[in-house]
Amino acid sequence: MAEQKRADYASTRPQTDGAWVAAVEEGSPAWEAGIEPGMRVVSVNGVEPRDLIDWRWEADGGTCDLEVFDPRDGTTTPCTLEREPGQDWGVDFTDVLFDGIRTCVNACQFCFMTMLPPEARASLTLRDDDYRLSFLQGNFVTLTNVSDEEAERIVTCGLSPMNVSIHAITPEVRRSLIGRHADRGIEVLERLLAGGIEVHAQIVLCPGINDGAELAATLDWAEARPGITSLAVVPLGYTKHSRRFNRSYSDDPEAAREVVRLIEPYQRRAREALGITRFQLSDEFYVAARLEVPPAETYDGYPQFYDGIGMLRSFLDEASLVARERPGDLALVDERLGEKGLRLTLVCGEAAAETIDVFARLLSPSGRASVTAIRNDYFGGDVNVTGLIVSEDLLAQLPKDLNGMLVVLPEVMFNFDKLTLDGDTQERILDELERRGARAIVSVTSPTDYLDALLAALSS
Ligand code: SF4
């Protein structure tokens, strides 16, 4: 994001203006009370709900009094809902936040949004840092913009667990890394921990800034706080548009190994004392260090899976499971590829290529399946994950002639609206691949999903 936009950091940009009803389940208490999609819940038991947390908190009994606005005639009508024990109210809202999203007040050196291509979609540049989304959706937040009242609300309502970015513990390092509000984040975090809130923490590790002695100090601090039940260390990622960084752990195997060595005593102590690993490294460190990813038990049930912690291990273990439990289906895929004279390629980012190749070899021992790793030229730098593949790179790097190919695209490269990060549509990409002679499908990047998608595609 350009420097001149930094004035926006502290603003709250409303996304929605109220608790608008998206759907009502037929026969539910909300349906019986006459609530319909398009209406707005103005108050619950006399309280104007700010978000889904207020709604759940206020409407947790057997009855609730609502005021509902109907935009068709501009009226606001009171109604009372009643339900049986365990019954849902039957109403869904258009958003989980009814008063807009809280944006961040930080200026993190490593903020990915400062490294986006100038033409990146506006929605990518929204710097959300809303504690409510930490509880409701698992977003990582810094807590630097949380007021005393909000901290109190988190504790009182038991908004636990929370996902919190720590990054560093020494005040000067924190300030240099995330900006002048850094102290506030730790102040609030201490308060939440004292109030019994469980925290999953994260450190974005930047070479030469918060690694080495600072990382050890941060881990020491976290180790002394049992409320932090998991702490994940992820490496700085940078793009070619970064004006600050041009190297990270992916470029330095020895530095990655050093991080692996530094965290091991913390993991060992946690296992001895608590039976869990607690301190974990993202997959990128093991890939960069040319080390095998640790076994599944290291990941404590994968509490930070979507932060890239344990995805490779989970994929490899699932591939072994599929090989054991569905050998017939695997053989059928290879047989059908042969019958149809097709070769198969699984598309992914460079970081996952070696791991996905393990499954490609299981899919076709006869060598009909391969992996196509797409280099990320759009972002450049060390960006190599599957979720950030863009259409421009995909279409430039896949062969012009795809006759006889079955191409499997990763679902994660598309957003909810089936758009890529550079704004192309899934439909257009599939059309283009078919124009080049390929059969193309989209699948979740997991052995089971691959297998199911391929069996379906090859059955016709
Ligand atoms: S990394 Fe997150 S918290 Fe830091 S400036 Fe960017 S959006 Fe804000």
Short mmCIF file of C-alpha atoms and ligand atoms in Angstrom, two decimals:
data_model
loop_
_atom_site.label_atom_id
_atom_site.label_comp_id
_atom_site.label_asym_id
_atom_site.label_seq_id
_atom_site.Cartn_x
_atom_site.Cartn_y
_atom_site.Cartn_z
CA MET A 1 0.00 0.00 0.00
CA ALA A 2 1.30 3.47 -0.86
CA GLU A 3 2.65 5.64 1.95
CA GLN A 4 -0.05 8.30 1.45
CA LYS A 5 -2.74 5.81 2.44
CA ARG A 6 -1.33 5.37 5.92
CA ALA A 7 -3.69 7.99 7.28
CA ASP A 8 -6.37 5.33 6.91
CA TYR A 9 -4.80 3.03 9.47
CA ALA A 10 -6.89 4.11 12.42
CA SER A 11 -10.19 4.48 10.64
CA THR A 12 -13.19 2.24 11.02
CA ARG A 13 -14.67 1.71 7.62
CA PRO A 14 -18.25 0.53 7.92
CA GLN A 15 -18.93 -2.56 5.83
CA THR A 16 -22.49 -2.96 6.98
CA ASP A 17 -24.91 -0.80 8.89
CA GLY A 18 -26.88 -3.15 11.05
CA ALA A 19 -27.91 -6.74 11.57
CA TRP A 20 -29.44 -7.42 8.15
CA VAL A 21 -31.14 -10.78 7.80
CA ALA A 22 -29.71 -12.96 5.02
CA ALA A 23 -31.78 -16.12 5.48
CA VAL A 24 -34.54 -17.53 7.67
CA GLU A 25 -35.09 -21.23 8.15
CA GLU A 26 -38.64 -22.34 7.42
CA GLY A 27 -40.53 -23.38 10.54
CA SER A 28 -37.94 -21.83 12.87
CA PRO A 29 -38.82 -19.38 15.69
CA ALA A 30 -37.64 -16.47 13.47
CA TRP A 31 -39.84 -17.70 10.60
CA GLU A 32 -42.84 -18.06 12.90
CA ALA A 33 -42.32 -14.49 14.11
CA GLY A 34 -42.57 -13.27 10.51
CA ILE A 35 -38.91 -12.32 10.07
CA GLU A 36 -37.81 -12.38 6.43
CA PRO A 37 -34.54 -11.96 4.53
CA GLY A 38 -33.89 -8.28 3.82
CA MET A 39 -35.18 -7.12 7.22
CA ARG A 40 -32.90 -5.65 9.88
CA VAL A 41 -32.82 -6.59 13.57
CA VAL A 42 -32.67 -3.21 15.31
CA SER A 43 -32.53 -4.45 18.88
CA VAL A 44 -32.36 -7.67 20.92
CA ASN A 45 -33.79 -7.44 24.43
CA GLY A 46 -33.40 -3.64 24.14
CA VAL A 47 -29.76 -3.79 23.01
CA GLU A 48 -28.64 -2.68 19.56
CA PRO A 49 -26.38 -5.59 18.44
CA ARG A 50 -22.92 -4.55 17.23
CA ASP A 51 -22.00 -7.99 15.99
CA LEU A 52 -22.81 -11.68 16.15
CA ILE A 53 -21.30 -11.83 19.63
CA ASP A 54 -23.92 -9.38 20.96
CA TRP A 55 -26.63 -11.34 19.17
CA ARG A 56 -25.51 -14.66 20.72
CA TRP A 57 -24.99 -13.10 24.15
CA GLU A 58 -28.37 -11.36 24.27
CA ALA A 59 -30.36 -14.11 22.58
CA ASP A 60 -29.09 -17.09 24.53
CA GLY A 61 -32.30 -17.85 26.44
CA GLY A 62 -35.61 -19.46 25.58
CA THR A 63 -37.23 -16.18 24.54
CA CYS A 64 -36.01 -12.88 23.15
CA ASP A 65 -37.67 -9.58 22.34
CA LEU A 66 -36.70 -8.06 19.02
CA GLU A 67 -37.40 -4.87 17.14
CA VAL A 68 -37.29 -5.56 13.42
CA PHE A 69 -37.10 -2.98 10.65
CA ASP A 70 -38.81 -3.73 7.32
CA PRO A 71 -37.35 -1.54 4.54
CA ARG A 72 -40.32 -2.30 2.27
CA ASP A 73 -42.64 -0.06 4.29
CA GLY A 74 -40.15 1.67 6.60
CA THR A 75 -41.78 0.26 9.76
CA THR A 76 -40.08 -1.05 12.89
CA THR A 77 -42.10 -3.73 14.66
CA PRO A 78 -41.56 -5.47 18.03
CA CYS A 79 -41.83 -9.24 18.22
CA THR A 80 -41.05 -12.02 20.69
CA LEU A 81 -39.31 -15.23 19.68
CA GLU A 82 -39.61 -18.44 21.66
CA ARG A 83 -37.74 -21.69 21.26
CA GLU A 84 -37.35 -25.17 22.68
CA PRO A 85 -34.14 -26.06 24.54
CA GLY A 86 -31.35 -26.65 22.00
CA GLN A 87 -33.37 -25.14 19.13
CA ASP A 88 -31.74 -22.55 16.85
CA TRP A 89 -33.45 -19.22 16.23
CA GLY A 90 -33.21 -19.95 12.49
CA VAL A 91 -31.85 -16.61 11.36
CA ASP A 92 -28.61 -15.87 9.46
CA PHE A 93 -27.16 -12.40 9.01
CA THR A 94 -25.38 -10.94 6.00
CA ASP A 95 -22.22 -10.34 8.07
CA VAL A 96 -20.82 -11.27 11.47
CA LEU A 97 -20.05 -7.60 12.21
CA PHE A 98 -23.00 -5.24 12.21
CA ASP A 99 -21.12 -1.98 12.80
CA GLY A 100 -18.18 -2.26 10.38
CA ILE A 101 -14.75 -3.79 10.59
CA ARG A 102 -11.98 -2.43 12.83
CA THR A 103 -8.90 -1.61 10.80
CA CYS A 104 -5.38 -1.65 12.16
CA VAL A 105 -3.42 1.17 13.77
CA ASN A 106 -0.05 -0.42 13.05
CA ALA A 107 2.67 0.11 10.50
CA CYS A 108 4.32 -3.29 10.45
CA GLN A 109 7.60 -3.40 8.56
CA PHE A 110 6.64 -6.77 7.09
CA CYS A 111 3.03 -5.93 6.19
CA PHE A 112 2.27 -7.89 3.02
CA MET A 113 -0.11 -5.14 1.95
CA THR A 114 2.78 -2.71 1.54
CA MET A 115 4.27 -5.15 -0.97
CA LEU A 116 1.33 -5.72 -3.28
CA PRO A 117 1.47 -4.93 -6.99
CA PRO A 118 0.00 -1.46 -7.67
CA GLU A 119 -2.93 -3.00 -9.56
CA ALA A 120 -3.95 -5.36 -6.71
CA ARG A 121 -7.66 -5.44 -5.94
CA ALA A 122 -8.81 -2.89 -3.34
CA SER A 123 -10.29 -5.64 -1.16
CA LEU A 124 -6.78 -7.07 -0.71
CA THR A 125 -5.54 -3.84 0.82
CA LEU A 126 -8.04 -3.71 3.70
CA ARG A 127 -5.98 -3.90 6.88
CA ASP A 128 -8.41 -5.54 9.27
CA ASP A 129 -7.36 -5.93 12.89
CA ASP A 130 -10.66 -6.67 14.59
CA TYR A 131 -10.59 -8.72 17.80
CA ARG A 132 -14.11 -9.96 17.05
CA LEU A 133 -12.90 -11.64 13.85
CA SER A 134 -10.16 -13.29 15.86
CA PHE A 135 -12.79 -15.03 17.97
CA LEU A 136 -15.39 -15.56 15.25
CA GLN A 137 -13.18 -16.47 12.28
CA GLY A 138 -9.68 -17.14 13.62
CA ASN A 139 -8.03 -14.02 12.13
CA PHE A 140 -4.76 -12.99 13.78
CA VAL A 141 -4.97 -9.62 15.56
CA THR A 142 -2.43 -7.45 17.36
CA LEU A 143 -4.80 -6.07 20.06
CA THR A 144 -3.09 -2.65 19.65
CA ASN A 145 -6.45 -0.99 18.87
CA VAL A 146 -8.46 -2.63 21.68
CA SER A 147 -9.93 -0.26 24.29
CA ASP A 148 -10.25 -1.07 27.99
CA GLU A 149 -14.00 -1.62 27.52
CA GLU A 150 -13.36 -4.03 24.69
CA ALA A 151 -10.74 -5.94 26.70
CA GLU A 152 -13.33 -6.21 29.46
CA ARG A 153 -15.89 -7.47 26.96
CA ILE A 154 -13.51 -10.19 25.71
CA VAL A 155 -13.02 -11.46 29.26
CA THR A 156 -16.64 -11.10 30.38
CA CYS A 157 -18.06 -12.80 27.29
CA GLY A 158 -15.28 -15.42 27.35
CA LEU A 159 -14.22 -14.79 23.74
CA SER A 160 -11.78 -17.66 23.81
CA PRO A 161 -9.58 -18.76 22.14
CA MET A 162 -8.16 -15.66 20.46
CA ASN A 163 -5.49 -15.67 17.74
CA VAL A 164 -2.91 -13.01 18.55
CA SER A 165 0.20 -11.79 16.70
CA ILE A 166 3.04 -11.12 19.12
CA HIS A 167 6.12 -10.90 16.86
CA ALA A 168 8.53 -9.68 19.57
CA ILE A 169 8.54 -8.92 23.28
CA THR A 170 11.23 -6.28 23.85
CA PRO A 171 9.37 -2.94 23.66
CA GLU A 172 11.90 -1.26 21.34
CA VAL A 173 11.92 -4.22 18.97
CA ARG A 174 8.12 -4.37 18.97
CA ARG A 175 7.84 -0.65 18.30
CA SER A 176 10.33 -0.80 15.48
CA LEU A 177 8.60 -3.82 14.03
CA ILE A 178 4.91 -2.88 14.28
CA GLY A 179 4.74 0.80 15.18
CA ARG A 180 4.10 3.16 18.06
CA HIS A 181 1.02 1.34 19.44
CA ALA A 182 3.03 -1.85 20.05
CA ASP A 183 3.01 -1.57 23.87
CA ARG A 184 -0.77 -1.51 23.96
CA GLY A 185 -0.97 -4.94 22.33
CA ILE A 186 1.03 -6.59 25.12
CA GLU A 187 -0.89 -4.67 27.81
CA VAL A 188 -4.19 -6.01 26.47
CA LEU A 189 -2.78 -9.50 25.92
CA GLU A 190 -1.63 -9.69 29.56
CA ARG A 191 -5.11 -8.65 30.65
CA LEU A 192 -6.79 -11.31 28.53
CA LEU A 193 -4.45 -14.02 29.79
CA ALA A 194 -5.09 -12.93 33.39
CA GLY A 195 -8.81 -13.15 32.61
CA GLY A 196 -8.51 -16.78 31.52
CA ILE A 197 -8.62 -16.28 27.75
CA GLU A 198 -6.77 -18.97 25.80
CA VAL A 199 -4.44 -17.60 23.13
CA HIS A 200 -2.98 -19.05 19.95
CA ALA A 201 -0.01 -16.81 19.21
CA GLN A 202 2.01 -16.05 16.12
CA ILE A 203 5.41 -14.58 15.36
CA VAL A 204 6.33 -13.36 11.87
CA LEU A 205 10.07 -13.84 11.90
CA CYS A 206 12.11 -11.21 10.10
CA PRO A 207 15.82 -11.96 9.61
CA GLY A 208 18.01 -9.66 11.67
CA ILE A 209 15.06 -7.98 13.43
CA ASN A 210 13.21 -10.34 15.76
CA ASP A 211 15.16 -13.59 15.35
CA GLY A 212 18.13 -14.84 17.43
CA ALA A 213 18.17 -13.43 20.97
CA GLU A 214 14.89 -11.56 20.49
CA LEU A 215 13.13 -14.74 19.36
CA ALA A 216 14.50 -16.54 22.43
CA ALA A 217 13.27 -13.72 24.68
CA THR A 218 9.81 -13.84 23.08
CA LEU A 219 9.62 -17.62 23.46
CA ASP A 220 10.76 -17.33 27.11
CA TRP A 221 7.99 -14.81 27.72
CA ALA A 222 5.38 -17.04 26.08
CA GLU A 223 6.66 -20.15 27.88
CA ALA A 224 5.92 -18.50 31.21
CA ARG A 225 2.29 -17.88 30.19
CA PRO A 226 0.34 -21.16 30.08
CA GLY A 227 -2.68 -19.40 28.59
CA ILE A 228 -0.72 -19.31 25.33
CA THR A 229 -1.49 -22.86 24.29
CA SER A 230 0.16 -22.68 20.87
CA LEU A 231 2.74 -20.37 19.36
CA ALA A 232 3.59 -20.55 15.68
CA VAL A 233 6.62 -18.99 14.07
CA VAL A 234 6.17 -18.13 10.38
CA PRO A 235 8.84 -16.57 8.17
CA LEU A 236 8.70 -13.12 6.65
CA GLY A 237 7.40 -13.32 3.11
CA TYR A 238 8.34 -10.59 0.66
CA THR A 239 7.44 -9.69 -2.89
CA LYS A 240 9.42 -7.94 -5.60
CA HIS A 241 7.43 -4.81 -4.71
CA SER A 242 8.92 -4.62 -1.20
CA ARG A 243 11.14 -1.62 -0.67
CA ARG A 244 12.45 -3.01 2.61
CA PHE A 245 13.14 -6.72 2.21
CA ASN A 246 14.84 -8.76 -0.46
CA ARG A 247 15.68 -11.96 1.42
CA SER A 248 14.19 -14.28 3.99
CA TYR A 249 14.67 -17.82 5.32
CA SER A 250 13.70 -19.39 1.98
CA ASP A 251 16.95 -17.93 0.62
CA ASP A 252 19.07 -19.04 3.57
CA PRO A 253 18.96 -22.75 4.58
CA GLU A 254 21.44 -22.25 7.42
CA ALA A 255 19.35 -19.44 8.96
CA ALA A 256 16.27 -21.69 8.70
CA ARG A 257 18.16 -24.54 10.43
CA GLU A 258 19.21 -22.12 13.16
CA VAL A 259 15.54 -21.33 13.86
CA VAL A 260 14.72 -25.06 13.96
CA ARG A 261 17.55 -25.54 16.48
CA LEU A 262 16.50 -22.56 18.58
CA ILE A 263 12.92 -23.72 19.03
CA GLU A 264 13.70 -27.37 19.83
CA PRO A 265 14.43 -26.96 23.58
CA TYR A 266 11.11 -25.11 24.01
CA GLN A 267 9.28 -27.93 22.22
CA ARG A 268 11.05 -30.54 24.31
CA ARG A 269 10.26 -28.82 27.60
CA ALA A 270 6.60 -28.40 26.61
CA ARG A 271 6.30 -32.06 25.71
CA GLU A 272 7.89 -33.11 28.98
CA ALA A 273 5.79 -30.78 31.11
CA LEU A 274 2.48 -30.69 29.26
CA GLY A 275 2.50 -33.50 26.72
CA ILE A 276 2.10 -31.05 23.84
CA THR A 277 4.66 -29.38 21.55
CA ARG A 278 3.12 -25.91 21.93
CA PHE A 279 5.87 -24.11 19.96
CA GLN A 280 5.71 -24.79 16.26
CA LEU A 281 7.37 -23.73 13.05
CA SER A 282 5.62 -23.21 9.77
CA ASP A 283 6.31 -25.68 6.98
CA GLU A 284 8.47 -23.13 5.12
CA PHE A 285 11.26 -23.41 7.72
CA TYR A 286 11.61 -27.16 7.18
CA VAL A 287 11.44 -26.78 3.40
CA ALA A 288 14.08 -24.00 3.51
CA ALA A 289 16.27 -25.98 5.92
CA ARG A 290 15.99 -29.08 3.65
CA LEU A 291 14.66 -31.03 6.62
CA GLU A 292 11.83 -33.52 6.76
CA VAL A 293 8.66 -32.06 8.29
CA PRO A 294 8.07 -33.38 11.84
CA PRO A 295 5.59 -36.21 12.59
CA ALA A 296 1.89 -35.50 13.13
CA GLU A 297 2.05 -35.71 16.94
CA THR A 298 4.31 -32.61 16.91
CA TYR A 299 1.36 -30.55 15.71
CA ASP A 300 -0.93 -31.05 18.74
CA GLY A 301 -4.02 -31.59 16.57
CA TYR A 302 -3.07 -28.79 14.15
CA PRO A 303 -4.50 -25.73 15.99
CA GLN A 304 -2.75 -23.41 13.51
CA PHE A 305 -3.21 -25.46 10.33
CA TYR A 306 -4.52 -22.51 8.30
CA ASP A 307 -1.44 -20.51 9.28
CA GLY A 308 0.64 -23.05 7.32
CA ILE A 309 1.60 -25.10 10.38
CA GLY A 310 1.60 -28.78 9.53
CA MET A 311 -0.06 -28.65 6.10
CA LEU A 312 2.74 -30.68 4.49
CA ARG A 313 2.73 -33.32 7.23
CA SER A 314 -1.03 -33.58 7.05
CA PHE A 315 -0.89 -34.01 3.24
CA LEU A 316 1.80 -36.71 3.43
CA ASP A 317 -0.04 -38.66 6.13
CA GLU A 318 -3.30 -38.45 4.22
CA ALA A 319 -1.51 -39.70 1.09
CA SER A 320 -0.28 -42.75 3.03
CA LEU A 321 -3.77 -43.34 4.38
CA VAL A 322 -5.30 -43.16 0.91
CA ALA A 323 -2.65 -45.57 -0.38
CA ARG A 324 -3.56 -48.03 2.39
CA GLU A 325 -7.31 -47.68 2.30
CA ARG A 326 -8.16 -46.97 -1.34
CA PRO A 327 -5.68 -48.90 -3.49
CA GLY A 328 -8.49 -49.91 -5.85
CA ASP A 329 -9.49 -46.30 -6.52
CA LEU A 330 -5.87 -45.29 -7.10
CA ALA A 331 -5.44 -48.13 -9.61
CA LEU A 332 -8.67 -47.13 -11.33
CA VAL A 333 -7.39 -43.58 -11.92
CA ASP A 334 -4.22 -44.90 -13.56
CA GLU A 335 -6.21 -47.40 -15.61
CA ARG A 336 -8.69 -44.75 -16.84
CA LEU A 337 -5.87 -42.34 -17.70
CA GLY A 338 -4.36 -45.13 -19.81
CA GLU A 339 -7.67 -46.05 -21.49
CA LYS A 340 -8.33 -42.43 -22.41
CA GLY A 341 -4.74 -41.75 -23.45
CA LEU A 342 -4.50 -38.89 -20.94
CA ARG A 343 -1.65 -37.52 -18.89
CA LEU A 344 -2.44 -35.78 -15.64
CA THR A 345 -0.87 -32.74 -14.02
CA LEU A 346 -1.55 -31.36 -10.55
CA VAL A 347 -0.94 -27.60 -10.45
CA CYS A 348 0.49 -26.03 -7.28
CA GLY A 349 2.90 -23.40 -6.00
CA GLU A 350 6.62 -24.14 -5.87
CA ALA A 351 6.61 -24.61 -2.07
CA ALA A 352 4.31 -27.65 -2.19
CA ALA A 353 5.63 -29.27 -5.39
CA GLU A 354 7.82 -31.94 -3.80
CA THR A 355 5.10 -32.99 -1.36
CA ILE A 356 2.34 -33.14 -3.98
CA ASP A 357 4.65 -35.12 -6.25
CA VAL A 358 4.56 -37.92 -3.65
CA PHE A 359 0.84 -38.27 -4.34
CA ALA A 360 1.26 -37.90 -8.12
CA ARG A 361 3.51 -40.97 -8.05
CA LEU A 362 0.91 -42.88 -6.03
CA LEU A 363 -1.78 -41.87 -8.51
CA SER A 364 0.10 -43.20 -11.46
CA PRO A 365 2.96 -45.64 -10.92
CA SER A 366 3.10 -45.86 -14.72
CA GLY A 367 4.26 -42.22 -14.80
CA ARG A 368 1.15 -40.59 -16.31
CA ALA A 369 0.80 -38.09 -13.46
CA SER A 370 3.06 -35.16 -12.72
CA VAL A 371 3.14 -31.86 -10.86
CA THR A 372 3.31 -28.42 -12.46
CA ALA A 373 4.79 -25.91 -10.03
CA ILE A 374 3.87 -22.36 -11.00
CA ARG A 375 6.58 -19.77 -10.30
CA ASN A 376 5.05 -16.62 -8.87
CA ASP A 377 6.24 -13.83 -11.16
CA TYR A 378 3.26 -11.60 -10.31
CA PHE A 379 4.33 -11.14 -6.67
CA GLY A 380 7.95 -12.19 -7.14
CA GLY A 381 10.28 -12.17 -4.12
CA ASP A 382 9.96 -15.42 -2.20
CA VAL A 383 6.22 -15.89 -2.73
CA ASN A 384 5.75 -19.55 -3.65
CA VAL A 385 2.54 -20.78 -2.05
CA THR A 386 -0.34 -22.35 -3.96
CA GLY A 387 -2.93 -19.92 -2.61
CA LEU A 388 -1.21 -16.96 -4.26
CA ILE A 389 -1.01 -18.36 -7.81
CA VAL A 390 -2.45 -15.84 -10.27
CA SER A 391 -4.01 -16.38 -13.68
CA GLU A 392 -1.29 -14.43 -15.51
CA ASP A 393 1.48 -16.78 -14.26
CA LEU A 394 -0.62 -19.92 -14.67
CA LEU A 395 -1.51 -19.27 -18.28
CA ALA A 396 1.99 -18.06 -19.17
CA GLN A 397 3.67 -21.13 -17.68
CA LEU A 398 1.31 -23.92 -18.78
CA PRO A 399 2.15 -25.17 -22.30
CA LYS A 400 0.27 -23.66 -25.23
CA ASP A 401 -0.53 -27.17 -26.45
CA LEU A 402 -2.32 -29.18 -23.77
CA ASN A 403 -3.74 -31.89 -25.96
CA GLY A 404 -4.17 -35.14 -24.05
CA MET A 405 -3.70 -33.43 -20.67
CA LEU A 406 -5.99 -33.49 -17.66
CA VAL A 407 -5.12 -30.37 -15.65
CA VAL A 408 -6.13 -30.13 -11.98
CA LEU A 409 -6.18 -26.55 -10.70
CA PRO A 410 -6.02 -25.83 -6.95
CA GLU A 411 -9.29 -24.49 -5.59
CA VAL A 412 -7.39 -22.30 -3.14
CA MET A 413 -6.16 -20.00 -5.94
CA PHE A 414 -9.75 -18.76 -6.33
CA ASN A 415 -11.69 -16.71 -3.83
CA PHE A 416 -15.30 -17.23 -2.79
CA ASP A 417 -16.45 -15.52 -6.00
CA LYS A 418 -14.16 -17.81 -8.06
CA LEU A 419 -11.80 -14.97 -8.90
CA THR A 420 -8.00 -15.12 -8.91
CA LEU A 421 -5.89 -12.51 -7.13
CA ASP A 422 -5.27 -10.78 -10.46
CA GLY A 423 -9.00 -10.62 -11.13
CA ASP A 424 -9.52 -13.43 -13.65
CA THR A 425 -12.50 -15.79 -13.40
CA GLN A 426 -12.36 -19.54 -12.92
CA GLU A 427 -14.69 -19.99 -15.87
CA ARG A 428 -12.46 -18.05 -18.26
CA ILE A 429 -9.35 -19.95 -17.15
CA LEU A 430 -11.06 -23.33 -17.62
CA ASP A 431 -12.25 -22.21 -21.08
CA GLU A 432 -8.73 -21.13 -22.02
CA LEU A 433 -7.24 -24.47 -20.91
CA GLU A 434 -9.88 -26.33 -22.89
CA ARG A 435 -9.12 -24.14 -25.91
CA ARG A 436 -5.52 -25.39 -25.60
CA GLY A 437 -6.79 -28.96 -25.75
CA ALA A 438 -6.85 -29.86 -22.03
CA ARG A 439 -9.54 -31.26 -19.83
CA ALA A 440 -9.42 -29.06 -16.75
CA ILE A 441 -10.95 -29.46 -13.31
CA VAL A 442 -10.63 -27.70 -9.96
CA SER A 443 -9.95 -29.56 -6.71
CA VAL A 444 -9.09 -28.96 -3.10
CA THR A 445 -5.37 -29.71 -2.62
CA SER A 446 -5.64 -32.89 -0.57
CA PRO A 447 -5.13 -36.55 -1.50
CA THR A 448 -8.73 -37.53 -0.78
CA ASP A 449 -10.17 -34.59 -2.69
CA TYR A 450 -7.81 -35.17 -5.61
CA LEU A 451 -8.81 -38.81 -5.78
CA ASP A 452 -12.55 -38.11 -5.61
CA ALA A 453 -12.30 -35.32 -8.21
CA LEU A 454 -10.29 -37.51 -10.58
CA LEU A 455 -12.62 -40.50 -10.25
CA ALA A 456 -15.56 -38.21 -11.07
CA ALA A 457 -13.75 -36.57 -14.00
CA LEU A 458 -12.55 -39.86 -15.48
CA SER A 459 -15.87 -41.67 -15.13
CA SER A 460 -17.34 -39.75 -18.09
S1 SF4 B 1 0.66 -6.75 9.11
FE1 SF4 B 1 -1.45 -6.63 9.86
S2 SF4 B 1 -1.34 -5.48 11.74
FE2 SF4 B 1 0.56 -5.08 10.63
S3 SF4 B 1 0.19 -3.21 9.42
FE3 SF4 B 1 -0.31 -4.96 8.12
S4 SF4 B 1 -2.52 -5.27 8.45
FE4 SF4 B 1 -1.77 -4.00 10.13
#
